[in-house]
PDB file of N, CA, C and O in Angstrom:
ATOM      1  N   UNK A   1     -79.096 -43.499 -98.460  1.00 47.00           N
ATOM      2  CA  UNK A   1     -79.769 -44.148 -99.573  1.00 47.00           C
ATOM      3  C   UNK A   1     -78.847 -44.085-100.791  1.00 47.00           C
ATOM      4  O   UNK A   1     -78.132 -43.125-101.079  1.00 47.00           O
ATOM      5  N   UNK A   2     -78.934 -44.993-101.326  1.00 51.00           N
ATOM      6  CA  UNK A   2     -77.602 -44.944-102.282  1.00 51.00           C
ATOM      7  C   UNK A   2     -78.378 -44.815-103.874  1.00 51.00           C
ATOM      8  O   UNK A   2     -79.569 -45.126-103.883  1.00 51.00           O
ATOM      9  N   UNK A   3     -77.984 -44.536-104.718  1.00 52.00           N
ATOM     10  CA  UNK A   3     -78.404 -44.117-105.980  1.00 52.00           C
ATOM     11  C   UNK A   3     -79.675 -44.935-106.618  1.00 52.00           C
ATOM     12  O   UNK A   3     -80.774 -44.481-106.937  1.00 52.00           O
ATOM     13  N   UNK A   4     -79.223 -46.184-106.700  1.00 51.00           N
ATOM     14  CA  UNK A   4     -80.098 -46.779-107.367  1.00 51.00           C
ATOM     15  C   UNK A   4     -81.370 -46.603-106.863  1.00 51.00           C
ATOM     16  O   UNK A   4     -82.307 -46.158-107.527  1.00 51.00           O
ATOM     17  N   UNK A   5     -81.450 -47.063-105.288  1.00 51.00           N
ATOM     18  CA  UNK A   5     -82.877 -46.854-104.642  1.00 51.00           C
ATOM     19  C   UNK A   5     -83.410 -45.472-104.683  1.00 51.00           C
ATOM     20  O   UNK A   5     -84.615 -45.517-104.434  1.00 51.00           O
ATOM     21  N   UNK A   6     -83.013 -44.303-104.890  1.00 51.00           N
ATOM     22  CA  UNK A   6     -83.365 -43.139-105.284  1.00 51.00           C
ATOM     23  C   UNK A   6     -83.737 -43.031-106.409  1.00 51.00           C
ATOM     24  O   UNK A   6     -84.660 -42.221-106.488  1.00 51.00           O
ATOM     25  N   UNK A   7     -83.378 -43.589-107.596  1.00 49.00           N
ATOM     26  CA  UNK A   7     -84.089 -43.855-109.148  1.00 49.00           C
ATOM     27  C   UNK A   7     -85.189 -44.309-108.662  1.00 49.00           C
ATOM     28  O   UNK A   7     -86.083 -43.469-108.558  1.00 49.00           O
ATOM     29  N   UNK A   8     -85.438 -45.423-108.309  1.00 49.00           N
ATOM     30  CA  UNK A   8     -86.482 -46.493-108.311  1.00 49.00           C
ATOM     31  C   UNK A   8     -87.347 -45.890-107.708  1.00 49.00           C
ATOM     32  O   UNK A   8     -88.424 -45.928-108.303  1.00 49.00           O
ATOM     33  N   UNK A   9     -87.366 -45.014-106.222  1.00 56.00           N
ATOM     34  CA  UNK A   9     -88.291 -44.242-105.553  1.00 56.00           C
ATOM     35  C   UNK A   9     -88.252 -43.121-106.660  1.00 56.00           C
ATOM     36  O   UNK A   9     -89.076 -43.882-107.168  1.00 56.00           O
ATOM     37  N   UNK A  10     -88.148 -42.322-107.328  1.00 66.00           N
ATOM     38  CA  UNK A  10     -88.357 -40.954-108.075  1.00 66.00           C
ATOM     39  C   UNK A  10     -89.423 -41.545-109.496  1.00 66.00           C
ATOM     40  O   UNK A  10     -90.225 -40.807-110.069  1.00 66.00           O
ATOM     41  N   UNK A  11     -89.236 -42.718-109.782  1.00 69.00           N
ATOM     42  CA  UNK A  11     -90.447 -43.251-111.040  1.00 69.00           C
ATOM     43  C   UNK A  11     -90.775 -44.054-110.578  1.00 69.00           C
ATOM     44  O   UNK A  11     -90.392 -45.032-111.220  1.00 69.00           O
ATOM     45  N   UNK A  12     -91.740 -44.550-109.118  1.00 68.00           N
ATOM     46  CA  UNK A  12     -92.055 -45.796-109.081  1.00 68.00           C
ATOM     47  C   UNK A  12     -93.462 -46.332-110.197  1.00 68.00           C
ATOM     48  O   UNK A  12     -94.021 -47.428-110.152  1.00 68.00           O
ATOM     49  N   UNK A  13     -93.718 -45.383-110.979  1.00 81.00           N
ATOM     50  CA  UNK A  13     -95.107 -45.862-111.520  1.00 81.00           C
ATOM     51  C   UNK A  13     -94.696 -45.586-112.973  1.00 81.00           C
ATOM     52  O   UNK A  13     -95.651 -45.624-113.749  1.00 81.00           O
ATOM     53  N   UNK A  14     -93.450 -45.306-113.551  1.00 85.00           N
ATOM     54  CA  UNK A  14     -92.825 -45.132-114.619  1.00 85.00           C
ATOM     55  C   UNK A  14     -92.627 -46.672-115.419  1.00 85.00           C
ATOM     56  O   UNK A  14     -91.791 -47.458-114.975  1.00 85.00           O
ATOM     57  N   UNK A  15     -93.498 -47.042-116.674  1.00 87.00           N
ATOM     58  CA  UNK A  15     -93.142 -48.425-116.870  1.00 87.00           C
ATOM     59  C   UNK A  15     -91.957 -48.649-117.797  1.00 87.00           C
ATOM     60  O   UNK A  15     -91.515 -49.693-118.277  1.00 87.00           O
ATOM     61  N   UNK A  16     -91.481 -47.121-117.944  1.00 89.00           N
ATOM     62  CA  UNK A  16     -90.075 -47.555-118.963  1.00 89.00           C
ATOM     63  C   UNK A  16     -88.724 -47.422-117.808  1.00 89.00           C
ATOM     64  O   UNK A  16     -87.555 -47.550-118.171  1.00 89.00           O
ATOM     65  N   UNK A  17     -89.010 -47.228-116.803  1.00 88.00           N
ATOM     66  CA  UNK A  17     -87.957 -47.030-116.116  1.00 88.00           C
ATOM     67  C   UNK A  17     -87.268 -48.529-115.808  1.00 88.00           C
ATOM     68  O   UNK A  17     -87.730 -49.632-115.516  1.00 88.00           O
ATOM     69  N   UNK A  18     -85.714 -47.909-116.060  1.00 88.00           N
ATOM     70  CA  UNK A  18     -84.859 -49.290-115.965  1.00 88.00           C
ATOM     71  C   UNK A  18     -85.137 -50.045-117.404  1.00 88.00           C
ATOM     72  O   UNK A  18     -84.515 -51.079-117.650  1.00 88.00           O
ATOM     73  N   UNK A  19     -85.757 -49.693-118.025  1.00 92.00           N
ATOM     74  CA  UNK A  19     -86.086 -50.369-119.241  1.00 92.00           C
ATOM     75  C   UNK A  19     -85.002 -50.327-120.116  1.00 92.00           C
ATOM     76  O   UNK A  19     -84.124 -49.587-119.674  1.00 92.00           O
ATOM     77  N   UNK A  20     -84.627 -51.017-121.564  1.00 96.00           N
ATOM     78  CA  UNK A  20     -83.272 -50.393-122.212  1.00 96.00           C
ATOM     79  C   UNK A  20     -84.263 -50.205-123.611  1.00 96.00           C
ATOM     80  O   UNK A  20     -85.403 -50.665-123.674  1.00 96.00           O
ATOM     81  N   UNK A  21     -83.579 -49.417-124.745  1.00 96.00           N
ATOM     82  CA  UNK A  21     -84.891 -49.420-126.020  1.00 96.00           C
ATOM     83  C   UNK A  21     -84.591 -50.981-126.841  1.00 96.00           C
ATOM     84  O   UNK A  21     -85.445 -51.637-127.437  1.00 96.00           O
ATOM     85  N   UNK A  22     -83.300 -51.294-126.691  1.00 97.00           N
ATOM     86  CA  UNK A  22     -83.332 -52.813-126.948  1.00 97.00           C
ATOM     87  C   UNK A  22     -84.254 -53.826-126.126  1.00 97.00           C
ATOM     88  O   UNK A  22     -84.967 -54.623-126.736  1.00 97.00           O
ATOM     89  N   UNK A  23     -84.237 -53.793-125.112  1.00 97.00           N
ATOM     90  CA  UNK A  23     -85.268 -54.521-124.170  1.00 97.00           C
ATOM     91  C   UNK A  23     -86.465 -54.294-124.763  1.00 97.00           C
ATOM     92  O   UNK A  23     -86.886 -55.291-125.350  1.00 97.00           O
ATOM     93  N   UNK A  24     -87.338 -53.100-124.834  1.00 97.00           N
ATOM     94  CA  UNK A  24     -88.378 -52.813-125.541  1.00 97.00           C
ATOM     95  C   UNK A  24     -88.594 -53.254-126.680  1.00 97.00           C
ATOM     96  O   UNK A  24     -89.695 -53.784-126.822  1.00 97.00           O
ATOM     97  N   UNK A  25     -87.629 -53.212-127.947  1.00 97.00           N
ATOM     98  CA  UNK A  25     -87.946 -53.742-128.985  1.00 97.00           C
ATOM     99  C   UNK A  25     -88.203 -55.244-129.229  1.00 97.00           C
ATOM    100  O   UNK A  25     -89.160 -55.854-129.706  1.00 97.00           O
ATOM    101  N   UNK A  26     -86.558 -55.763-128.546  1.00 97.00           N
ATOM    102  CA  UNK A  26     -86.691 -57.326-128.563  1.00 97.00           C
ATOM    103  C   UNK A  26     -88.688 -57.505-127.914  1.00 97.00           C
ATOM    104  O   UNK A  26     -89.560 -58.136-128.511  1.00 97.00           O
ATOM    105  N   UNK A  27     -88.842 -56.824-126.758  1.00 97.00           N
ATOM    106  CA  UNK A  27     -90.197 -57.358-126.333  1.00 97.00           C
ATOM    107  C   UNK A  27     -91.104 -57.453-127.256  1.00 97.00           C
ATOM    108  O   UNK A  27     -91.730 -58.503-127.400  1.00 97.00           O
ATOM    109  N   UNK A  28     -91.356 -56.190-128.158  1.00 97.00           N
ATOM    110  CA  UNK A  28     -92.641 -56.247-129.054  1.00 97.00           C
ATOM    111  C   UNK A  28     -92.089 -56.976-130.299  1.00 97.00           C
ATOM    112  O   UNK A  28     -93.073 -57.167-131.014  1.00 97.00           O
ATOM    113  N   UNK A  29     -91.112 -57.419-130.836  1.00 97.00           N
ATOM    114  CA  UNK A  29     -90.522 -58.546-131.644  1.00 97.00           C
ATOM    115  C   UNK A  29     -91.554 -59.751-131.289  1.00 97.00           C
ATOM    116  O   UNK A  29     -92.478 -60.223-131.951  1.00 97.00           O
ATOM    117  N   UNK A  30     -91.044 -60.080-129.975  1.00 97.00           N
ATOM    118  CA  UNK A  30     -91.703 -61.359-129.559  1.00 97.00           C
ATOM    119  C   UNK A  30     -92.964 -61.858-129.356  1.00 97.00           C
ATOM    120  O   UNK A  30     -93.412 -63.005-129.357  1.00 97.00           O
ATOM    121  N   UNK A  31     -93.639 -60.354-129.115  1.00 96.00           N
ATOM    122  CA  UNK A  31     -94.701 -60.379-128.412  1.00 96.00           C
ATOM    123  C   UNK A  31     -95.478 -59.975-129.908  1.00 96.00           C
ATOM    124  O   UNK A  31     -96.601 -60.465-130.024  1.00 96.00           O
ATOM    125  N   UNK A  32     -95.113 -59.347-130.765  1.00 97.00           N
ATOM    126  CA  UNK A  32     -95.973 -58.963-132.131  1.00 97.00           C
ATOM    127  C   UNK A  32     -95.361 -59.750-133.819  1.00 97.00           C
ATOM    128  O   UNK A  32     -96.021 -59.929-134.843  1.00 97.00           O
ATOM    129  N   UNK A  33     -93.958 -60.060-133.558  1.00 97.00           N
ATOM    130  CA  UNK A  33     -93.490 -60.435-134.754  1.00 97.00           C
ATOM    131  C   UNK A  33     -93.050 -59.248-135.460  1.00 97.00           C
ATOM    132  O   UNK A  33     -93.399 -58.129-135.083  1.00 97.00           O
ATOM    133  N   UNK A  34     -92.149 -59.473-136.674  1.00 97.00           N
ATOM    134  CA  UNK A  34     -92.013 -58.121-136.960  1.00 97.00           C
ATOM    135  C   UNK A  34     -92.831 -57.443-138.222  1.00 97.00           C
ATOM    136  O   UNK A  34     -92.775 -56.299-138.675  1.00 97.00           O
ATOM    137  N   UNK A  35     -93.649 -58.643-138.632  1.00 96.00           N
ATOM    138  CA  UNK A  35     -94.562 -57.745-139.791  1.00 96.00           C
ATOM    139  C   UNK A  35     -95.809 -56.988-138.554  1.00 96.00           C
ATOM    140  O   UNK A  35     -95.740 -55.762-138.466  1.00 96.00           O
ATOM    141  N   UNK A  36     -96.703 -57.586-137.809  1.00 97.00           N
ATOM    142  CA  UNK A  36     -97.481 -56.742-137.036  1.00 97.00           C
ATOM    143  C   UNK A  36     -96.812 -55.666-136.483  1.00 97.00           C
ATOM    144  O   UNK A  36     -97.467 -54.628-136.386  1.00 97.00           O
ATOM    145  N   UNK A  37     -95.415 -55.661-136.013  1.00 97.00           N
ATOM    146  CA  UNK A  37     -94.906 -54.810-135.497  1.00 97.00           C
ATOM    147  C   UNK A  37     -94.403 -53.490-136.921  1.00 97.00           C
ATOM    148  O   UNK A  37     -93.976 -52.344-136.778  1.00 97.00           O
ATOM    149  N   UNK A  38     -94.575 -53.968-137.699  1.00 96.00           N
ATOM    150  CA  UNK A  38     -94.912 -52.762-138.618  1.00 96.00           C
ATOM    151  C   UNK A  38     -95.615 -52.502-139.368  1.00 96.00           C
ATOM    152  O   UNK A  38     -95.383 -51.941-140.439  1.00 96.00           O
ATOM    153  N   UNK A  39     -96.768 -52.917-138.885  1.00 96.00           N
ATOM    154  CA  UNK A  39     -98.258 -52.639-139.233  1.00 96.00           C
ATOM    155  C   UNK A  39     -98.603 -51.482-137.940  1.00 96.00           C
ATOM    156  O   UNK A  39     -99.284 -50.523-138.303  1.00 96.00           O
ATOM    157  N   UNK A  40     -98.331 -51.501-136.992  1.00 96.00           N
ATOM    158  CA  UNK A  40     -98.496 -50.803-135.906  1.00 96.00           C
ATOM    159  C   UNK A  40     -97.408 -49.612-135.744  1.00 96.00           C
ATOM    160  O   UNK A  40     -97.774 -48.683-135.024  1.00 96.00           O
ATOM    161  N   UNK A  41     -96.338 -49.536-136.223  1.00 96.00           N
ATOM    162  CA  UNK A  41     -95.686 -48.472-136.307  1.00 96.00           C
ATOM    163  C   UNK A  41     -95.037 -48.877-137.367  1.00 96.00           C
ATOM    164  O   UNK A  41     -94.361 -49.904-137.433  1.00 96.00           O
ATOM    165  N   UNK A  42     -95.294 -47.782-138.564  1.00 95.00           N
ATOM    166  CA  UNK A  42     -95.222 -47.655-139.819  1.00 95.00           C
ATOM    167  C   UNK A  42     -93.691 -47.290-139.940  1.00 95.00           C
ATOM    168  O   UNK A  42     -93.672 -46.072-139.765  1.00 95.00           O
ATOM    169  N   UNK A  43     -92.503 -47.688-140.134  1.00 95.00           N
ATOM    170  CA  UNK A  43     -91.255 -47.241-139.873  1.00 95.00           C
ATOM    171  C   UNK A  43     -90.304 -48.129-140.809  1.00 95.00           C
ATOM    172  O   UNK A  43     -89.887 -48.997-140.042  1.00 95.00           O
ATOM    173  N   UNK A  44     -89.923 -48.285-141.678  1.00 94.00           N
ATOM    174  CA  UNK A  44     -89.117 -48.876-142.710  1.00 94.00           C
ATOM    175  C   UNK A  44     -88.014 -50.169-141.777  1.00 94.00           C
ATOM    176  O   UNK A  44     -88.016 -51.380-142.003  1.00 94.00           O
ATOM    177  N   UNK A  45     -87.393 -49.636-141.019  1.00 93.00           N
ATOM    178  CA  UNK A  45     -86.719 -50.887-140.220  1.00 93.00           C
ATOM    179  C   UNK A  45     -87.414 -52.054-139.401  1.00 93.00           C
ATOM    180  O   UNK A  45     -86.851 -52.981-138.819  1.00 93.00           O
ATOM    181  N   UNK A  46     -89.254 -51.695-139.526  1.00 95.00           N
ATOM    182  CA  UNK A  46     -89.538 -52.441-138.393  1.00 95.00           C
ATOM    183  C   UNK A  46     -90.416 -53.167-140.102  1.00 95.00           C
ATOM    184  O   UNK A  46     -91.360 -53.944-139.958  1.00 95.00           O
ATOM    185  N   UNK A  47     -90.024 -52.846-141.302  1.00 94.00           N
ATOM    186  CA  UNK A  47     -90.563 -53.667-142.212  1.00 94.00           C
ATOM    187  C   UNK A  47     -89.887 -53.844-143.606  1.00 94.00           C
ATOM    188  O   UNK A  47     -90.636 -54.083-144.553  1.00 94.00           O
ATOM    189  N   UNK A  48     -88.751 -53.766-143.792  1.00 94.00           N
ATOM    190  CA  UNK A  48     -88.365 -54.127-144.585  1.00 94.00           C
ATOM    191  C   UNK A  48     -86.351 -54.550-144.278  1.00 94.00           C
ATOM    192  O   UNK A  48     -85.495 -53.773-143.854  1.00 94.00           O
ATOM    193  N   UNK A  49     -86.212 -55.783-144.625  1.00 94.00           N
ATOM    194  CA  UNK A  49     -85.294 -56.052-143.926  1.00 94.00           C
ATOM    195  C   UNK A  49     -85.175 -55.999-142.452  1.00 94.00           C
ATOM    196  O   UNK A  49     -84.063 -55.702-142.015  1.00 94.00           O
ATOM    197  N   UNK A  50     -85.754 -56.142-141.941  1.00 95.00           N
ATOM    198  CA  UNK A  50     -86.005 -55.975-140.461  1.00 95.00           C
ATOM    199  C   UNK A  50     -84.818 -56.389-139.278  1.00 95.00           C
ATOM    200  O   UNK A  50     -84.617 -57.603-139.256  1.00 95.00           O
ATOM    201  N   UNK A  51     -84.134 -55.731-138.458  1.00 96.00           N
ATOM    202  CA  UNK A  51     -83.404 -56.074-137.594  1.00 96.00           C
ATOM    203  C   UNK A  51     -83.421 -55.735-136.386  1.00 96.00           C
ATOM    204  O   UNK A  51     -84.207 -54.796-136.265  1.00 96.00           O
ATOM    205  N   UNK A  52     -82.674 -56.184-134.835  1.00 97.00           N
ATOM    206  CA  UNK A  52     -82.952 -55.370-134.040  1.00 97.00           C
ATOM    207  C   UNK A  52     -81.781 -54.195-134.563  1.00 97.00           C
ATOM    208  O   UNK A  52     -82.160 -53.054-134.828  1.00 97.00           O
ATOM    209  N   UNK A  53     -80.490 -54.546-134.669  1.00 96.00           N
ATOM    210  CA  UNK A  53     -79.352 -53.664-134.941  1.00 96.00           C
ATOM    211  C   UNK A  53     -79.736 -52.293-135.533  1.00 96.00           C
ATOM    212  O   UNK A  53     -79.435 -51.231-134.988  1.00 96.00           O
ATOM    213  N   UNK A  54     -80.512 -52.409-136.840  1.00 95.00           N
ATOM    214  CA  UNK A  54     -81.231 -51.297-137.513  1.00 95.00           C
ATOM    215  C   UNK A  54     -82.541 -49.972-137.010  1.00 95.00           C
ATOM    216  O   UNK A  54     -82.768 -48.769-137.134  1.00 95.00           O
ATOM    217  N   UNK A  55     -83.264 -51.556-136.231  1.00 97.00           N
ATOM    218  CA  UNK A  55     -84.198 -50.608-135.821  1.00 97.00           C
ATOM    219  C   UNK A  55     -84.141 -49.639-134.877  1.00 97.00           C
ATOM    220  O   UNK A  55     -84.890 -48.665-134.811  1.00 97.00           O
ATOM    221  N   UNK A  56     -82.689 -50.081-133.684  1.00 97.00           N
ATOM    222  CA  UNK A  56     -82.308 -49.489-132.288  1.00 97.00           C
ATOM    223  C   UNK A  56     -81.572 -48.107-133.465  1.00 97.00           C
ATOM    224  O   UNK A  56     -82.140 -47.078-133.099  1.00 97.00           O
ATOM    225  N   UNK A  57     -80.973 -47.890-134.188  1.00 96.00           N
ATOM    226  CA  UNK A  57     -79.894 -47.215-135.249  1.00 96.00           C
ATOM    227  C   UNK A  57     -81.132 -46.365-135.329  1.00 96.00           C
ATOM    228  O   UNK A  57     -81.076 -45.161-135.077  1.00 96.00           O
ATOM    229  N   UNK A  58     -82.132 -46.901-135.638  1.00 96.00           N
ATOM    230  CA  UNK A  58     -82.798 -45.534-136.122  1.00 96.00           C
ATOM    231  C   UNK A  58     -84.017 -44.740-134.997  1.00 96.00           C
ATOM    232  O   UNK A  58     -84.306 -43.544-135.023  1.00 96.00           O
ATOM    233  N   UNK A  59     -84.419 -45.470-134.337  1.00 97.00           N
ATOM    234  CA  UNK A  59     -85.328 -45.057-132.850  1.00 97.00           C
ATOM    235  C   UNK A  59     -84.154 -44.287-132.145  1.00 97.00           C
ATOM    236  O   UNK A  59     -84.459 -43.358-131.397  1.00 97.00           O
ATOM    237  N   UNK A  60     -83.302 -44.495-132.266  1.00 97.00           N
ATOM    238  CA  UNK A  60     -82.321 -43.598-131.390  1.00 97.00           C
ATOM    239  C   UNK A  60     -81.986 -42.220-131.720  1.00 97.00           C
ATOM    240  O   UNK A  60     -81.473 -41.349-131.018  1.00 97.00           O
ATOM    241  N   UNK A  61     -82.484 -42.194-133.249  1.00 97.00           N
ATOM    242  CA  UNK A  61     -82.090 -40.886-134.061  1.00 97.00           C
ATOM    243  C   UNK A  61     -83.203 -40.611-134.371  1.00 97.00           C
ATOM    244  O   UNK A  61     -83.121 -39.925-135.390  1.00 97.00           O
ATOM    245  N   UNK A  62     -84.330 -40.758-134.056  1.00 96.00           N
ATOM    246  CA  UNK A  62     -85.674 -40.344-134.568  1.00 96.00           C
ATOM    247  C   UNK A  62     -86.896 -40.326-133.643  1.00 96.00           C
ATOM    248  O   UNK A  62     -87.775 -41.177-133.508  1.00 96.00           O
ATOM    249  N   UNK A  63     -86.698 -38.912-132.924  1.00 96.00           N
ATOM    250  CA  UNK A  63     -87.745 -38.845-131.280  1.00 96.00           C
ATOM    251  C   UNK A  63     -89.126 -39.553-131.796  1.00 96.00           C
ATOM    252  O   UNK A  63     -89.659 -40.542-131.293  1.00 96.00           O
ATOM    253  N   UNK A  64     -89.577 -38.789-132.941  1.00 96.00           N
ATOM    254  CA  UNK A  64     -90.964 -39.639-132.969  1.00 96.00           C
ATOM    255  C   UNK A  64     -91.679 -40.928-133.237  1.00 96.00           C
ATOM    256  O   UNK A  64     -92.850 -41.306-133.225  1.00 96.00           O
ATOM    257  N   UNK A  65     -90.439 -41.478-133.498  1.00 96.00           N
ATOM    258  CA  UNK A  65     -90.705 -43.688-133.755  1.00 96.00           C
ATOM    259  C   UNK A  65     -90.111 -44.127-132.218  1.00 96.00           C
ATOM    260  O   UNK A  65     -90.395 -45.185-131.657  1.00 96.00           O
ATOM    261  N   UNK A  66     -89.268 -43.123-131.699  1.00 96.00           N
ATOM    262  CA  UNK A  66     -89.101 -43.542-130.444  1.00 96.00           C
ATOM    263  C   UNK A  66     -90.255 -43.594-129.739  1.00 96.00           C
ATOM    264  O   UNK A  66     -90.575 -44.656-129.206  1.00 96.00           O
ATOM    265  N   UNK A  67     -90.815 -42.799-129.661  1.00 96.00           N
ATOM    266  CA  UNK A  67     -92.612 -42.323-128.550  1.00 96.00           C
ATOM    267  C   UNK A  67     -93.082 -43.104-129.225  1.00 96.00           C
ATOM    268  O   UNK A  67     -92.820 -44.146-128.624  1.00 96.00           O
ATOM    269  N   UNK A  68     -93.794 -43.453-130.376  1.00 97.00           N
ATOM    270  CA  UNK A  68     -94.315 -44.203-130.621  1.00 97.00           C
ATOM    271  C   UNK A  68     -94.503 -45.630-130.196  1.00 97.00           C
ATOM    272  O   UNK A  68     -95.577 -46.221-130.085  1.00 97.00           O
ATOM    273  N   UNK A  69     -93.314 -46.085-129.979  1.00 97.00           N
ATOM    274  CA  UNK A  69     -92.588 -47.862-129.879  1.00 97.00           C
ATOM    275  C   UNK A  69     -93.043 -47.816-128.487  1.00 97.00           C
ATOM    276  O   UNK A  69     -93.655 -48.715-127.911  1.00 97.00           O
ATOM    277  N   UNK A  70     -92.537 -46.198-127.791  1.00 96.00           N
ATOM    278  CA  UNK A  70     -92.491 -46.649-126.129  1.00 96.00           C
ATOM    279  C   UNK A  70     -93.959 -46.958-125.908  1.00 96.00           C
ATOM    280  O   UNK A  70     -94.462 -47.974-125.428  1.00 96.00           O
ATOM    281  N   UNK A  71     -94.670 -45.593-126.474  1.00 96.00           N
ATOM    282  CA  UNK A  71     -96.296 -45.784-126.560  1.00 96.00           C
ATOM    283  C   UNK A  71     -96.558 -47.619-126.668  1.00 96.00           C
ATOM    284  O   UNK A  71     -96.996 -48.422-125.844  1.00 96.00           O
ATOM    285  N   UNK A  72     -96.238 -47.720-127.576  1.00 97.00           N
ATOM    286  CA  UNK A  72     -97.043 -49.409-128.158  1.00 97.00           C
ATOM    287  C   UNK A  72     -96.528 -50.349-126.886  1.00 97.00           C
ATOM    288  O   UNK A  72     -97.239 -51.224-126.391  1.00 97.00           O
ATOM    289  N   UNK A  73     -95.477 -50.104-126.532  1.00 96.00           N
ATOM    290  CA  UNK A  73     -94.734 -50.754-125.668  1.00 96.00           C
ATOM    291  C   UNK A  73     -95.447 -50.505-124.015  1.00 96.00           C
ATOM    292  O   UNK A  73     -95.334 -51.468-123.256  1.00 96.00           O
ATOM    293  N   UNK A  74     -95.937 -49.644-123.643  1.00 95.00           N
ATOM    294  CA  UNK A  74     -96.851 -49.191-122.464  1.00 95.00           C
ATOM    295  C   UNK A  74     -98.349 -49.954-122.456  1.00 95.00           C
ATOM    296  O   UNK A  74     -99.023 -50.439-121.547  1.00 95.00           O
ATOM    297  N   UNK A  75     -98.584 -49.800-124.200  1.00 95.00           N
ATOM    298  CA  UNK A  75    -100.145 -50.269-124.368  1.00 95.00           C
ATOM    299  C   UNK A  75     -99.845 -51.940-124.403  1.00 95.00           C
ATOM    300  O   UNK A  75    -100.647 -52.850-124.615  1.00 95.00           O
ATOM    301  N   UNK A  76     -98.871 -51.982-124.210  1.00 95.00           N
ATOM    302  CA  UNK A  76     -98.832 -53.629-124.707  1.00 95.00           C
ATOM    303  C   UNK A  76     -98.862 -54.555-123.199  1.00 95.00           C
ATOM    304  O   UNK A  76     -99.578 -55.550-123.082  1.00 95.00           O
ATOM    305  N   UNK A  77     -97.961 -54.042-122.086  1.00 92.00           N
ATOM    306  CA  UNK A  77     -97.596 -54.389-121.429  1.00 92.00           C
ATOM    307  C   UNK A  77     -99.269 -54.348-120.020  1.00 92.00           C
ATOM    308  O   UNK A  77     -99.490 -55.009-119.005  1.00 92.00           O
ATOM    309  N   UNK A  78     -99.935 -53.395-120.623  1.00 90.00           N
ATOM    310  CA  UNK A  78    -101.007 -53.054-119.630  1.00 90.00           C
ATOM    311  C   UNK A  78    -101.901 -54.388-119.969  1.00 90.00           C
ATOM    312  O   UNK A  78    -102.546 -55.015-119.129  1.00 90.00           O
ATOM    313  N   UNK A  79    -101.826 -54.650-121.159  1.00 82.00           N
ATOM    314  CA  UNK A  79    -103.058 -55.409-121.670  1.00 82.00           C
ATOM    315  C   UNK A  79    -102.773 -56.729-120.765  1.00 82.00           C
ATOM    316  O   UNK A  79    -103.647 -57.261-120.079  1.00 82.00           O
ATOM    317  N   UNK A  80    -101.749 -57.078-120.834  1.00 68.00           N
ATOM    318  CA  UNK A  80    -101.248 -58.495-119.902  1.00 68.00           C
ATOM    319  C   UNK A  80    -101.772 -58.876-118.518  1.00 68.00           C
ATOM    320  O   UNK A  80    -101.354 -59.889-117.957  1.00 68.00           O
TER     321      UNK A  80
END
């Protein structure tokens, strides 16, 4: 069994797996815009001047807007 299929079997019920946090963001961009998307997580990059470049800069350095996003990003994807 070669690597990849060993990821994929070890989280099969994992919905961030294989995911990238750019993938995630661009999604709730699209899927919320970016003023709802910072109405829902209160975070200065996801509302003022808004970018993806910025917002990945700072979710990457900040565990708890990270959980958050993934959170919104789990609740978002179920609703579908």
């Amino acid at each position: 069994m070669n690597k990849d299929n060993k990821n994929k079997m070890e989280q099969p019920n994992n919905p961030l797996h294989g995911k990238t946090l750019e993938a995630i963001v661009v999604y709730l961009v699209s899927y919320y815009g970016w003023e709802e998307l910072g109405v829902r997580v209160k975070i200065n990059s996801f509302r003022t001047n808004p970018s993806i470049k910025s917002s990945l800069k700072f979710l990457r350095r900040t565990p708890w807007a990270r959980e958050k996003v993934e959170k919104l990003y789990i609740a978002t994807i179920r609703k579908k």
